[in-house]
């Protein structure tokens, strides 16, 4: 155990400038505490990285045989598959899985983490490499082994199970360029707190640069990773004077939404607009037209993350994890760039 003194409830009360009883009530029965007092106590808890003593003592004295994972969302099928593989593998090692999601609100991650630590967990599986510093500090303070998953871009952490989003996006965009497309649009996720979205954008730009092209800022939009995000991208880009000939989407969900919006508007895919996705969920192969996308190692991420986190709990010495592979799956939604006449442009704009 670390010799560093952990924060106590007394420390919280002292920093908040309230009595010990008030601090205790603020954590146990917050609805019976004045809002000003509650705010002071919560701020002190955040500053100190405090977790209630009872749970901390349980963590220090015994194993719970519980691993927690915090995902960005549970609504994306690609994540559901990975969580299932993670859970099934942990079961075989005698561990249970506790699942939480912050729904792409990164500021909630530390709050969720404190909650799962209070429940008593032995280790953590995190998604991506971009996390608030408080997440790593709490893991360090309570000596929780953790594995980061999905993305490896920009990280030197040895226990990172994932692939390069940059390289995957580079390969996909390179194929798009080879198909003759020059006016290329990107529907990405929100990049500010998502290194996977940033890496996808960087990989796309790098592929275009290698071909002597650039990604026009007017042809980039940040949208939610869902069907509606893809629909909105189509609305935005087809309203332009010169629409793109291809739309690269950050997820298959966005791409399927984009295909649906094109169907509603009578826009042919890929004759009028090619569309690509990312993930290769099950629906990618059965949507009409079938979706060109990037196949990611979904199940491998879950299985290998479980094996590594158990090995860390068992005190094994491990080599840095090797990057996993992704590959482009070519289907009918990506066609060659059309020679778009003015009449065709007018027809597309008239349907927006």
PDB file of N, CA, C and O in Angstrom, residues 152 157-162 308 318-323:
ATOM      1  N   UNK A 152      -5.071   4.007 -29.319  1.00  0.00           N
ATOM      2  CA  UNK A 152      -3.671   3.993 -28.875  1.00  0.00           C
ATOM      3  C   UNK A 152      -2.931   5.246 -29.335  1.00  0.00           C
ATOM      4  O   UNK A 152      -1.782   5.457 -28.951  1.00  0.00           O
ATOM      5  N   UNK A 157       1.165   4.576 -22.719  1.00  0.00           N
ATOM      6  CA  UNK A 157       0.772   3.727 -21.593  1.00  0.00           C
ATOM      7  C   UNK A 157       0.877   2.264 -22.022  1.00  0.00           C
ATOM      8  O   UNK A 157       0.333   1.876 -23.071  1.00  0.00           O
ATOM      9  N   UNK A 158       1.576   1.434 -21.265  1.00  0.00           N
ATOM     10  CA  UNK A 158       1.833   0.062 -21.724  1.00  0.00           C
ATOM     11  C   UNK A 158       0.613  -0.846 -21.728  1.00  0.00           C
ATOM     12  O   UNK A 158       0.612  -1.879 -22.392  1.00  0.00           O
ATOM     13  N   UNK A 159      -0.426  -0.465 -20.972  1.00  0.00           N
ATOM     14  CA  UNK A 159      -1.607  -1.327 -20.863  1.00  0.00           C
ATOM     15  C   UNK A 159      -2.774  -0.712 -21.620  1.00  0.00           C
ATOM     16  O   UNK A 159      -3.828  -0.398 -21.057  1.00  0.00           O
ATOM     17  N   UNK A 160      -2.565  -0.517 -22.911  1.00  0.00           N
ATOM     18  CA  UNK A 160      -3.546   0.119 -23.786  1.00  0.00           C
ATOM     19  C   UNK A 160      -3.919  -0.883 -24.881  1.00  0.00           C
ATOM     20  O   UNK A 160      -3.085  -1.237 -25.716  1.00  0.00           O
ATOM     21  N   UNK A 161      -5.161  -1.352 -24.854  1.00  0.00           N
ATOM     22  CA  UNK A 161      -5.630  -2.366 -25.795  1.00  0.00           C
ATOM     23  C   UNK A 161      -6.472  -1.682 -26.865  1.00  0.00           C
ATOM     24  O   UNK A 161      -7.612  -1.288 -26.619  1.00  0.00           O
ATOM     25  N   UNK A 162      -5.901  -1.519 -28.055  1.00  0.00           N
ATOM     26  CA  UNK A 162      -6.651  -0.827 -29.089  1.00  0.00           C
ATOM     27  C   UNK A 162      -5.887  -0.746 -30.388  1.00  0.00           C
ATOM     28  O   UNK A 162      -4.909  -1.461 -30.607  1.00  0.00           O
ATOM     29  N   UNK A 308      -5.746  -8.706 -19.660  1.00  0.00           N
ATOM     30  CA  UNK A 308      -4.680  -7.842 -19.147  1.00  0.00           C
ATOM     31  C   UNK A 308      -5.014  -7.314 -17.761  1.00  0.00           C
ATOM     32  O   UNK A 308      -4.142  -7.275 -16.890  1.00  0.00           O
ATOM     33  N   UNK A 318       4.111  -7.634 -17.320  1.00  0.00           N
ATOM     34  CA  UNK A 318       3.608  -7.711 -18.684  1.00  0.00           C
ATOM     35  C   UNK A 318       4.409  -6.818 -19.622  1.00  0.00           C
ATOM     36  O   UNK A 318       4.832  -5.732 -19.245  1.00  0.00           O
ATOM     37  N   UNK A 319       4.586  -7.278 -20.828  1.00  0.00           N
ATOM     38  CA  UNK A 319       5.151  -6.433 -21.875  1.00  0.00           C
ATOM     39  C   UNK A 319       4.092  -5.447 -22.349  1.00  0.00           C
ATOM     40  O   UNK A 319       2.889  -5.697 -22.202  1.00  0.00           O
ATOM     41  N   UNK A 320       4.491  -4.323 -22.905  1.00  0.00           N
ATOM     42  CA  UNK A 320       3.503  -3.396 -23.457  1.00  0.00           C
ATOM     43  C   UNK A 320       2.606  -4.095 -24.475  1.00  0.00           C
ATOM     44  O   UNK A 320       3.071  -4.935 -25.261  1.00  0.00           O
ATOM     45  N   UNK A 321       1.343  -3.769 -24.453  1.00  0.00           N
ATOM     46  CA  UNK A 321       0.387  -4.389 -25.363  1.00  0.00           C
ATOM     47  C   UNK A 321       0.693  -3.997 -26.808  1.00  0.00           C
ATOM     48  O   UNK A 321       1.049  -2.851 -27.092  1.00  0.00           O
ATOM     49  N   UNK A 322       0.563  -4.956 -27.705  1.00  0.00           N
ATOM     50  CA  UNK A 322       0.805  -4.693 -29.126  1.00  0.00           C
ATOM     51  C   UNK A 322      -0.440  -4.070 -29.752  1.00  0.00           C
ATOM     52  O   UNK A 322      -1.567  -4.415 -29.381  1.00  0.00           O
ATOM     53  N   UNK A 323      -0.270  -3.129 -30.685  1.00  0.00           N
ATOM     54  CA  UNK A 323      -1.438  -2.531 -31.362  1.00  0.00           C
ATOM     55  C   UNK A 323      -2.246  -3.595 -32.096  1.00  0.00           C
ATOM     56  O   UNK A 323      -1.688  -4.544 -32.669  1.00  0.00           O
TER      57      UNK A 323
END
